[in-house]
Amino acid sequence: MVEPFDVVFRAQRMITPEGSGSGAVAVRDGRIAAVEPVGAELTAAREVHLAADEVLLPGLVDTHVHVNDPGRSEWEGFDTATRAAAAGGITTILDMPLNSLPPTVDPESLQVKREVAAPKAHVDVGFWGGAVPENLGGLGTLHDAGVFGFKSFLLHSGVDEFPPLSSSELLSAMREVADLDALLILHAEDAETVDSAPGAGGGKYADFLVSRPRDAENLAIAQVLELSRQTGARVHILHLSSSDALRMIAAARADGVRVTVETCPHYLCFTAEEIPDGATEFKCCPPIREAANRELLWQALADGTIDCVVSDHSPCTPELKRRDTGDFGEAWGGVSGLQLGLSAVWTQARLRGYDLADVLRWMARRPAELTGLRDKGAIEPGKHADLCVFAPDEAFVVDAGDLRHRNPVSAYHQRTLSGVVRQTWLRGTRIDADGAPGGRLLDRG
């Protein structure tokens, strides 16, 4: 007798590594045990039949989330962040090492964060470590403790307890990372260029944009690529905004430099020309740039120069966004978009002729591959049964007050998006956003 499966999903449309088609997905012990034709005879304790307007997707993997917990949990927290992730079809997040107190820069601070996250996680959670001046030479202990890599800034991070690396310190970090065969992920903006640019104060978005020029990204990325070439270190460019850097990235990769690149939904959806003055919910660093720049980012996704799309969810309290004054210089920089990434990217992607398989390559498979999450990111036997039931043609209007993240601030407020997440499943169990947390903590490897 063949042991029954725990759950079987039957869908007239689902997205697998082979493409789009109908099928049945059988789950046993939290993993995908089989992918068969939709009418295959599969016995299970439970069957889930998708509606005609629904598509079965793999759970998304978001490798760039600022949860800010502990220490700044009034900005966000593992309970609210992972509820928002699940509501957006995301089943795995990687938490950034800064904005929490203490920052994740040694095994002890990592343990603090794990203890805070463990009872609150509604999705699976892994952690990045930080590479800061004070812990250089000791990154191996944090690597051994299970972080997925190391984040560094090349200019002030926005919080004093997570200082940037100088040029010489960046070289030292790369040599250490290369010896560990770890991954260094970088906020690449050049400090001197930003410091010499006009100030960001006031309510005009155009003035804020001038304060974070493309050259700041371009120069920092050029430095990162050259040092990666010298040391052999694996590097990842975070939240790419400047399309000017694409050509040098492609050339470096062709020369064997081990570089990967991400961008974010807000750079693919919004344009500088449409951001009203005083609308500080759109402030992020590097900034949202012009429409022509946005289209070049889309082209780079299509040709593979940009590897993936992740949220860079960086929330804060409403007061810190300074909507009362609309002053871009005073407002905290960060877009709260964790729950909306899939719908936002799909809305724009379909307008440009891309399909759901493209979106899932950028938002599920490639983030999982880049971070070594071998059990995540695709519907295929052996992977975790992390699944999303998605209605791609259903539209909705975003109400920031209805979102699951902690504070009702969103650049997407009152925006009409296409695609509704109706269910999210983690290892074969449906996530109840109002129920008990069922996520696990992940270590590298």
CSV table of C-alpha atoms in Angstrom, one decimal:
chain,number,residue,atom,x,y,z
A,1,MET,CA,0.0,0.0,0.0
A,2,VAL,CA,1.3,3.5,-0.9
A,3,GLU,CA,1.2,5.8,2.1
A,4,PRO,CA,-1.3,8.7,1.5
A,5,PHE,CA,0.1,12.1,1.0
A,6,ASP,CA,-0.6,14.8,3.5
A,7,VAL,CA,-2.0,17.3,1.0
A,8,VAL,CA,-2.6,17.3,-2.8
A,9,PHE,CA,-3.0,20.6,-4.7
A,10,ARG,CA,-4.8,20.5,-8.0
A,11,ALA,CA,-4.5,23.5,-10.3
A,12,GLN,CA,-5.5,24.2,-13.9
A,13,ARG,CA,-2.5,26.6,-13.9
A,14,MET,CA,0.7,26.5,-11.9
A,15,ILE,CA,4.2,27.8,-12.5
A,16,THR,CA,7.1,25.3,-12.2
A,17,PRO,CA,10.7,25.4,-13.5
A,18,GLU,CA,9.4,23.9,-16.7
A,19,GLY,CA,6.9,26.7,-17.2
A,20,SER,CA,3.2,27.2,-16.9
A,21,GLY,CA,0.6,24.4,-17.1
A,22,SER,CA,-1.9,22.4,-15.1
A,23,GLY,CA,-0.8,19.9,-12.5
A,24,ALA,CA,-1.1,18.3,-9.1
A,25,VAL,CA,1.4,18.8,-6.3
A,26,ALA,CA,1.6,16.1,-3.7
A,27,VAL,CA,3.0,17.0,-0.2
A,28,ARG,CA,4.4,14.7,2.4
A,29,ASP,CA,6.2,15.7,5.6
A,30,GLY,CA,6.4,19.4,4.6
A,31,ARG,CA,8.1,18.7,1.2
A,32,ILE,CA,6.9,18.4,-2.4
A,33,ALA,CA,6.9,14.6,-2.9
A,34,ALA,CA,5.5,14.6,-6.5
A,35,VAL,CA,4.4,16.9,-9.3
A,36,GLU,CA,1.9,15.0,-11.6
A,37,PRO,CA,-0.7,15.7,-14.2
A,38,VAL,CA,-3.7,17.5,-12.7
A,39,GLY,CA,-5.9,14.4,-12.9
A,40,ALA,CA,-3.4,11.9,-11.5
A,41,GLU,CA,-4.7,9.4,-8.9
A,42,LEU,CA,-3.1,10.7,-5.7
A,43,THR,CA,-4.5,9.8,-2.3
A,44,ALA,CA,-4.2,12.4,0.4
A,45,ALA,CA,-5.6,13.3,3.8
A,46,ARG,CA,-6.6,16.7,2.2
A,47,GLU,CA,-7.1,18.0,-1.3
A,48,VAL,CA,-7.0,21.6,-2.3
A,49,HIS,CA,-8.6,22.5,-5.6
A,50,LEU,CA,-7.7,25.9,-7.0
A,51,ALA,CA,-10.4,28.0,-8.6
A,52,ALA,CA,-10.4,28.7,-12.3
A,53,ASP,CA,-8.9,32.2,-11.8
A,54,GLU,CA,-6.2,31.1,-9.4
A,55,VAL,CA,-2.5,30.1,-10.1
A,56,LEU,CA,-0.4,28.0,-7.9
A,57,LEU,CA,3.0,29.6,-7.3
A,58,PRO,CA,6.1,28.8,-5.2
A,59,GLY,CA,6.3,30.9,-2.1
A,60,LEU,CA,8.4,34.0,-2.6
A,61,VAL,CA,11.8,34.5,-1.1
A,62,ASP,CA,12.6,38.1,0.1
A,63,THR,CA,16.2,38.5,1.0
A,64,HIS,CA,16.1,42.1,2.0
A,65,VAL,CA,13.9,42.9,5.0
A,66,HIS,CA,14.5,45.3,7.9
A,67,VAL,CA,12.5,43.9,10.8
A,68,ASN,CA,14.1,46.2,13.4
A,69,ASP,CA,13.4,43.8,16.2
A,70,PRO,CA,14.6,44.0,19.0
A,71,GLY,CA,15.4,47.6,19.9
A,72,ARG,CA,13.2,49.4,17.4
A,73,SER,CA,10.2,47.2,17.4
A,74,GLU,CA,7.9,50.2,17.4
A,75,TRP,CA,9.0,50.5,13.8
A,76,GLU,CA,8.3,46.9,12.9
A,77,GLY,CA,8.7,43.5,14.6
A,78,PHE,CA,8.9,39.8,13.7
A,79,ASP,CA,5.2,39.2,14.4
A,80,THR,CA,3.9,42.0,12.1
A,81,ALA,CA,6.6,41.7,9.5
A,82,THR,CA,6.1,38.0,9.0
A,83,ARG,CA,2.3,38.4,8.9
A,84,ALA,CA,2.8,41.0,6.2
A,85,ALA,CA,5.1,38.6,4.3
A,86,ALA,CA,2.6,35.8,4.4
A,87,ALA,CA,-0.2,38.0,3.2
A,88,GLY,CA,2.0,38.9,0.2
A,89,GLY,CA,2.8,35.3,-0.7
A,90,ILE,CA,6.3,35.4,0.8
A,91,THR,CA,7.3,32.3,2.8
A,92,THR,CA,11.0,33.1,3.5
A,93,ILE,CA,12.6,36.4,4.6
A,94,LEU,CA,16.2,37.3,5.4
A,95,ASP,CA,16.5,40.0,8.1
A,96,MET,CA,19.0,42.8,7.7
A,97,PRO,CA,21.6,43.3,10.5
A,98,LEU,CA,20.9,46.9,11.2
A,99,ASN,CA,18.1,49.1,12.7
A,100,SER,CA,17.7,46.5,15.4
A,101,LEU,CA,19.5,47.0,18.7
A,102,PRO,CA,21.9,45.4,19.0
A,103,PRO,CA,22.9,45.2,15.4
A,104,THR,CA,23.8,41.7,14.2
A,105,VAL,CA,27.6,42.0,14.2
A,106,ASP,CA,28.7,39.1,16.5
A,107,PRO,CA,27.4,35.7,17.5
A,108,GLU,CA,25.9,37.1,20.7
A,109,SER,CA,23.8,39.7,19.0
A,110,LEU,CA,22.7,37.0,16.5
A,111,GLN,CA,21.5,34.9,19.4
A,112,VAL,CA,19.6,37.8,20.8
A,113,LYS,CA,17.8,38.3,17.5
A,114,ARG,CA,17.1,34.6,17.1
A,115,GLU,CA,15.5,34.4,20.6
A,116,VAL,CA,13.3,37.4,19.7
A,117,ALA,CA,12.3,36.0,16.3
A,118,ALA,CA,11.6,32.4,17.2
A,119,PRO,CA,8.2,32.7,18.9
A,120,LYS,CA,6.9,35.3,16.5
A,121,ALA,CA,7.8,34.1,13.0
A,122,HIS,CA,4.8,33.2,10.7
A,123,VAL,CA,7.2,32.5,7.8
A,124,ASP,CA,10.8,31.1,7.7
A,125,VAL,CA,13.4,33.6,8.8
A,126,GLY,CA,17.2,33.8,8.2
A,127,PHE,CA,19.6,36.5,9.1
A,128,TRP,CA,22.4,38.5,7.5
A,129,GLY,CA,25.4,39.6,9.6
A,130,GLY,CA,27.1,43.0,9.5
A,131,ALA,CA,30.6,43.8,8.5
A,132,VAL,CA,31.6,47.0,10.3
A,133,PRO,CA,35.0,48.4,11.3
A,134,GLU,CA,34.8,46.9,14.7
A,135,ASN,CA,34.3,43.3,13.7
A,136,LEU,CA,36.7,43.0,10.8
A,137,GLY,CA,39.1,40.1,11.3
A,138,GLY,CA,36.4,38.2,13.2
A,139,LEU,CA,33.8,37.6,10.6
A,140,GLY,CA,34.5,33.9,10.6
A,141,THR,CA,32.8,33.4,14.0
A,142,LEU,CA,29.6,35.1,12.8
A,143,HIS,CA,29.8,33.1,9.6
A,144,ASP,CA,30.1,29.9,11.6
A,145,ALA,CA,27.1,30.9,13.6
A,146,GLY,CA,24.9,30.7,10.5
A,147,VAL,CA,24.4,34.1,8.9
A,148,PHE,CA,23.8,34.1,5.2
A,149,GLY,CA,26.5,36.7,4.5
A,150,PHE,CA,27.6,40.2,5.5
A,151,LYS,CA,26.2,43.6,4.9
A,152,SER,CA,28.2,46.8,4.7
A,153,PHE,CA,27.7,50.4,3.9
A,154,LEU,CA,30.0,52.7,2.1
A,155,LEU,CA,28.4,55.9,3.6
A,156,HIS,CA,26.5,56.6,6.8
A,157,SER,CA,23.9,54.0,7.3
A,158,GLY,CA,21.4,56.2,9.0
A,159,VAL,CA,22.1,54.7,12.5
A,160,ASP,CA,25.3,55.4,14.3
A,161,GLU,CA,25.7,51.9,15.7
A,162,PHE,CA,26.2,50.5,12.2
A,163,PRO,CA,29.1,52.5,10.8
A,164,PRO,CA,30.3,52.3,7.2
A,165,LEU,CA,33.6,50.9,5.9
A,166,SER,CA,36.4,53.1,4.6
A,167,SER,CA,38.1,52.1,1.3
A,168,SER,CA,40.9,50.3,3.2
A,169,GLU,CA,38.4,48.6,5.5
A,170,LEU,CA,36.3,47.5,2.5
A,171,LEU,CA,39.4,45.9,1.0
A,172,SER,CA,40.1,44.1,4.3
A,173,ALA,CA,36.4,42.9,4.5
A,174,MET,CA,36.6,41.6,0.9
A,175,ARG,CA,39.8,39.6,1.6
A,176,GLU,CA,38.2,38.1,4.7
A,177,VAL,CA,35.0,37.3,2.9
A,178,ALA,CA,36.9,35.7,0.0
A,179,ASP,CA,38.8,33.5,2.5
A,180,LEU,CA,35.4,32.3,3.9
A,181,ASP,CA,33.8,32.0,0.5
A,182,ALA,CA,31.0,34.1,2.0
A,183,LEU,CA,28.9,36.8,0.4
A,184,LEU,CA,29.3,40.5,0.9
A,185,ILE,CA,26.2,42.5,0.2
A,186,LEU,CA,26.7,46.3,-0.2
A,187,HIS,CA,24.8,49.5,0.1
A,188,ALA,CA,26.8,51.1,-2.7
A,189,GLU,CA,26.7,54.9,-2.6
A,190,ASP,CA,29.9,56.9,-2.4
A,191,ALA,CA,30.1,59.1,0.8
A,192,GLU,CA,32.1,61.9,-0.7
A,193,THR,CA,29.8,62.3,-3.7
A,194,VAL,CA,26.7,62.5,-1.4
A,195,ASP,CA,28.5,64.8,1.0
A,196,SER,CA,29.4,67.2,-1.8
A,197,ALA,CA,25.9,67.2,-3.4
A,198,PRO,CA,23.3,69.8,-2.6
A,199,GLY,CA,21.4,69.3,0.7
A,200,ALA,CA,18.2,67.3,0.9
A,201,GLY,CA,16.2,69.7,3.1
A,202,GLY,CA,12.7,70.9,2.2
A,203,GLY,CA,9.6,69.5,0.6
A,204,LYS,CA,10.5,69.3,-3.1
A,205,TYR,CA,11.2,65.7,-4.3
A,206,ALA,CA,13.4,67.1,-7.1
A,207,ASP,CA,15.7,68.6,-4.5
A,208,PHE,CA,16.0,65.3,-2.6
A,209,LEU,CA,16.7,63.5,-5.9
A,210,VAL,CA,19.6,65.9,-6.6
A,211,SER,CA,21.0,65.2,-3.1
A,212,ARG,CA,21.5,61.5,-4.0
A,213,PRO,CA,23.0,61.6,-7.5
A,214,ARG,CA,23.5,58.7,-9.8
A,215,ASP,CA,27.3,59.2,-9.6
A,216,ALA,CA,27.2,58.3,-5.9
A,217,GLU,CA,26.0,54.8,-6.9
A,218,ASN,CA,28.1,54.6,-10.0
A,219,LEU,CA,31.4,55.4,-8.3
A,220,ALA,CA,30.7,53.1,-5.3
A,221,ILE,CA,29.8,50.2,-7.6
A,222,ALA,CA,32.9,50.7,-9.7
A,223,GLN,CA,35.0,50.5,-6.5
A,224,VAL,CA,33.2,47.4,-5.4
A,225,LEU,CA,33.7,45.7,-8.7
A,226,GLU,CA,37.4,46.5,-8.8
A,227,LEU,CA,38.0,45.2,-5.3
A,228,SER,CA,36.0,42.1,-6.1
A,229,ARG,CA,38.2,41.6,-9.1
A,230,GLN,CA,41.3,41.9,-7.0
A,231,THR,CA,40.3,39.7,-4.1
A,232,GLY,CA,37.9,37.2,-5.8
A,233,ALA,CA,35.2,38.0,-3.2
A,234,ARG,CA,31.6,37.3,-4.0
A,235,VAL,CA,29.7,40.6,-3.9
A,236,HIS,CA,26.0,41.5,-4.2
A,237,ILE,CA,24.8,45.0,-5.0
A,238,LEU,CA,21.8,46.0,-3.0
A,239,HIS,CA,18.8,48.0,-4.2
A,240,LEU,CA,20.2,49.1,-7.5
A,241,SER,CA,18.6,52.4,-8.6
A,242,SER,CA,21.0,53.9,-11.2
A,243,SER,CA,20.7,52.4,-14.6
A,244,ASP,CA,24.0,54.0,-15.5
A,245,ALA,CA,25.8,51.3,-13.6
A,246,LEU,CA,24.4,48.4,-15.6
A,247,ARG,CA,27.0,48.4,-18.4
A,248,MET,CA,29.9,48.2,-16.0
A,249,ILE,CA,28.2,45.4,-14.0
A,250,ALA,CA,27.6,43.4,-17.1
A,251,ALA,CA,31.2,43.9,-18.3
A,252,ALA,CA,32.6,42.9,-14.9
A,253,ARG,CA,30.6,39.8,-14.8
A,254,ALA,CA,31.7,38.9,-18.3
A,255,ASP,CA,35.3,39.3,-17.0
A,256,GLY,CA,34.6,36.8,-14.2
A,257,VAL,CA,33.9,39.2,-11.3
A,258,ARG,CA,31.6,37.3,-8.9
A,259,VAL,CA,28.8,40.0,-8.7
A,260,THR,CA,25.1,39.7,-8.4
A,261,VAL,CA,22.5,42.5,-8.3
A,262,GLU,CA,19.1,43.2,-6.9
A,263,THR,CA,16.5,46.0,-7.4
A,264,CYS,CA,13.3,46.7,-5.7
A,265,PRO,CA,9.6,47.0,-6.5
A,266,HIS,CA,9.5,50.7,-5.8
A,267,TYR,CA,12.2,51.4,-8.4
A,268,LEU,CA,10.2,49.4,-11.0
A,269,CYS,CA,6.8,50.9,-10.2
A,270,PHE,CA,7.3,54.6,-9.3
A,271,THR,CA,9.0,57.4,-11.1
A,272,ALA,CA,10.5,60.7,-9.8
A,273,GLU,CA,8.2,62.7,-12.1
A,274,GLU,CA,5.1,61.5,-10.4
A,275,ILE,CA,6.1,61.8,-6.7
A,276,PRO,CA,4.4,64.8,-5.2
A,277,ASP,CA,6.3,67.3,-3.1
A,278,GLY,CA,6.1,66.5,0.5
A,279,ALA,CA,5.2,62.8,-0.1
A,280,THR,CA,8.0,61.5,2.2
A,281,GLU,CA,6.5,58.0,2.1
A,282,PHE,CA,8.5,57.7,-1.2
A,283,LYS,CA,11.8,58.6,0.3
A,284,CYS,CA,14.4,55.9,0.1
A,285,CYS,CA,18.1,55.7,-0.5
A,286,PRO,CA,19.2,55.4,-3.2
A,287,PRO,CA,16.2,57.3,-4.5
A,288,ILE,CA,13.4,56.5,-7.0
A,289,ARG,CA,14.6,58.0,-10.3
A,290,GLU,CA,13.2,59.1,-13.6
A,291,ALA,CA,10.9,57.2,-15.9
A,292,ALA,CA,13.6,56.5,-18.5
A,293,ASN,CA,15.8,55.1,-15.8
A,294,ARG,CA,13.0,52.8,-14.7
A,295,GLU,CA,12.6,51.3,-18.1
A,296,LEU,CA,16.3,50.5,-18.3
A,297,LEU,CA,16.0,48.6,-15.0
A,298,TRP,CA,13.2,46.5,-16.5
A,299,GLN,CA,15.4,45.8,-19.5
A,300,ALA,CA,18.2,44.7,-17.2
A,301,LEU,CA,15.9,42.3,-15.5
A,302,ALA,CA,14.9,40.8,-18.8
A,303,ASP,CA,18.5,40.3,-20.0
A,304,GLY,CA,19.8,39.0,-16.6
A,305,THR,CA,22.0,41.9,-15.6
A,306,ILE,CA,19.8,42.3,-12.6
A,307,ASP,CA,19.3,39.0,-10.9
A,308,CYS,CA,16.3,39.5,-8.5
A,309,VAL,CA,13.7,41.8,-7.1
A,310,VAL,CA,13.4,42.1,-3.3
A,311,SER,CA,11.5,44.5,-1.1
A,312,ASP,CA,14.1,46.4,1.0
A,313,HIS,CA,11.2,46.8,3.4
A,314,SER,CA,12.5,49.6,5.7
A,315,PRO,CA,9.6,50.8,7.8
A,316,CYS,CA,9.5,53.4,10.7
A,317,THR,CA,6.9,55.1,12.8
A,318,PRO,CA,4.6,57.6,11.0
A,319,GLU,CA,6.2,60.4,13.0
A,320,LEU,CA,9.7,59.6,11.6
A,321,LYS,CA,8.3,60.0,8.0
A,322,ARG,CA,7.6,63.6,8.8
A,323,ARG,CA,4.4,63.9,6.9
A,324,ASP,CA,3.6,66.9,9.1
A,325,THR,CA,6.3,68.9,7.4
A,326,GLY,CA,6.9,67.0,4.3
A,327,ASP,CA,10.6,67.6,4.7
A,328,PHE,CA,12.6,65.0,2.7
A,329,GLY,CA,15.8,66.0,4.6
A,330,GLU,CA,14.3,65.1,8.0
A,331,ALA,CA,12.2,62.1,7.1
A,332,TRP,CA,13.5,58.5,7.6
A,333,GLY,CA,14.4,56.9,4.3
A,334,GLY,CA,12.7,53.6,3.5
A,335,VAL,CA,9.7,52.2,1.6
A,336,SER,CA,7.3,49.9,3.4
A,337,GLY,CA,6.3,47.4,0.7
A,338,LEU,CA,6.8,43.9,2.1
A,339,GLN,CA,3.2,42.7,1.6
A,340,LEU,CA,2.7,44.3,-1.8
A,341,GLY,CA,5.8,43.3,-3.8
A,342,LEU,CA,4.3,40.5,-5.8
A,343,SER,CA,1.2,42.5,-6.8
A,344,ALA,CA,3.2,45.6,-7.5
A,345,VAL,CA,5.8,43.9,-9.7
A,346,TRP,CA,3.2,41.8,-11.5
A,347,THR,CA,1.1,44.9,-12.2
A,348,GLN,CA,4.0,46.5,-14.0
A,349,ALA,CA,5.5,43.4,-15.5
A,350,ARG,CA,2.3,42.4,-17.4
A,351,LEU,CA,2.1,45.8,-18.9
A,352,ARG,CA,5.6,45.2,-20.5
A,353,GLY,CA,4.8,41.7,-21.8
A,354,TYR,CA,6.4,39.6,-19.0
A,355,ASP,CA,4.6,36.6,-17.5
A,356,LEU,CA,4.4,35.1,-14.1
A,357,ALA,CA,7.3,32.8,-14.8
A,358,ASP,CA,9.5,35.8,-15.2
A,359,VAL,CA,8.3,37.4,-12.0
A,360,LEU,CA,8.9,34.2,-10.1
A,361,ARG,CA,12.4,33.9,-11.5
A,362,TRP,CA,13.1,37.3,-10.1
A,363,MET,CA,11.3,37.0,-6.8
A,364,ALA,CA,11.5,33.3,-5.8
A,365,ARG,CA,14.0,31.2,-7.7
A,366,ARG,CA,16.9,33.6,-8.0
A,367,PRO,CA,16.9,35.0,-4.5
A,368,ALA,CA,16.8,31.4,-3.2
A,369,GLU,CA,19.7,30.4,-5.4
A,370,LEU,CA,21.8,33.4,-4.6
A,371,THR,CA,21.6,32.8,-0.8
A,372,GLY,CA,21.9,29.0,-0.9
A,373,LEU,CA,18.3,28.3,0.1
A,374,ARG,CA,18.3,25.0,-1.9
A,375,ASP,CA,14.9,24.0,-0.4
A,376,LYS,CA,13.1,27.1,-1.5
A,377,GLY,CA,12.0,29.0,-4.5
A,378,ALA,CA,10.4,26.5,-6.9
A,379,ILE,CA,7.6,23.9,-7.3
A,380,GLU,CA,9.6,20.7,-7.8
A,381,PRO,CA,10.1,17.5,-5.9
A,382,GLY,CA,12.2,17.7,-2.8
A,383,LYS,CA,11.7,21.4,-2.2
A,384,HIS,CA,9.7,22.7,0.8
A,385,ALA,CA,6.0,22.8,0.1
A,386,ASP,CA,6.0,26.6,0.3
A,387,LEU,CA,3.2,27.7,-2.0
A,388,CYS,CA,1.1,30.7,-2.9
A,389,VAL,CA,-2.4,30.7,-4.4
A,390,PHE,CA,-2.6,33.8,-6.5
A,391,ALA,CA,-5.4,35.4,-8.5
A,392,PRO,CA,-3.5,37.4,-11.2
A,393,ASP,CA,-6.4,39.2,-12.8
A,394,GLU,CA,-8.1,40.4,-9.6
A,395,ALA,CA,-7.5,44.1,-9.0
A,396,PHE,CA,-7.6,46.0,-5.7
A,397,VAL,CA,-6.9,49.4,-4.3
A,398,VAL,CA,-4.3,49.6,-1.6
A,399,ASP,CA,-5.4,50.9,1.8
A,400,ALA,CA,-2.3,51.4,4.0
A,401,GLY,CA,-4.5,50.9,7.1
A,402,ASP,CA,-5.4,47.4,6.0
A,403,LEU,CA,-1.8,46.2,5.5
A,404,ARG,CA,-0.3,43.8,8.0
A,405,HIS,CA,3.0,45.6,8.7
A,406,ARG,CA,3.1,47.6,11.9
A,407,ASN,CA,2.6,51.2,10.9
A,408,PRO,CA,0.0,52.4,8.3
A,409,VAL,CA,2.4,54.1,6.0
A,410,SER,CA,2.8,53.0,2.4
A,411,ALA,CA,3.9,54.6,-0.9
A,412,TYR,CA,1.3,52.3,-2.5
A,413,HIS,CA,-1.6,53.8,-0.6
A,414,GLN,CA,-4.6,54.3,-3.0
A,415,ARG,CA,-2.7,52.7,-5.8
A,416,THR,CA,-4.6,50.1,-7.9
A,417,LEU,CA,-2.7,46.9,-8.2
A,418,SER,CA,-3.3,43.6,-10.1
A,419,GLY,CA,-3.0,40.2,-8.4
A,420,VAL,CA,-4.4,39.1,-5.1
A,421,VAL,CA,-2.7,36.5,-2.8
A,422,ARG,CA,-5.6,34.4,-1.5
A,423,GLN,CA,-3.6,31.7,0.4
A,424,THR,CA,0.0,31.1,1.5
A,425,TRP,CA,1.2,27.7,2.6
A,426,LEU,CA,4.4,27.0,4.5
A,427,ARG,CA,5.8,23.4,4.3
A,428,GLY,CA,2.3,22.1,3.4
A,429,THR,CA,0.4,24.0,6.1
A,430,ARG,CA,-1.7,27.0,5.3
A,431,ILE,CA,-0.6,30.1,7.1
A,432,ASP,CA,-3.3,31.7,9.2
A,433,ALA,CA,-2.2,35.3,9.7
A,434,ASP,CA,-4.3,35.5,12.8
A,435,GLY,CA,-3.2,32.1,14.1
A,436,ALA,CA,-0.2,30.8,15.9
A,437,PRO,CA,3.2,31.4,14.3
A,438,GLY,CA,4.6,28.3,12.4
A,439,GLY,CA,7.8,29.7,10.8
A,440,ARG,CA,11.3,28.3,11.5
A,441,LEU,CA,14.6,30.0,11.9
A,442,LEU,CA,17.1,29.2,9.1
A,443,ASP,CA,20.9,29.0,9.1
A,444,ARG,CA,23.1,29.3,6.1
A,445,GLY,CA,23.4,25.9,4.5
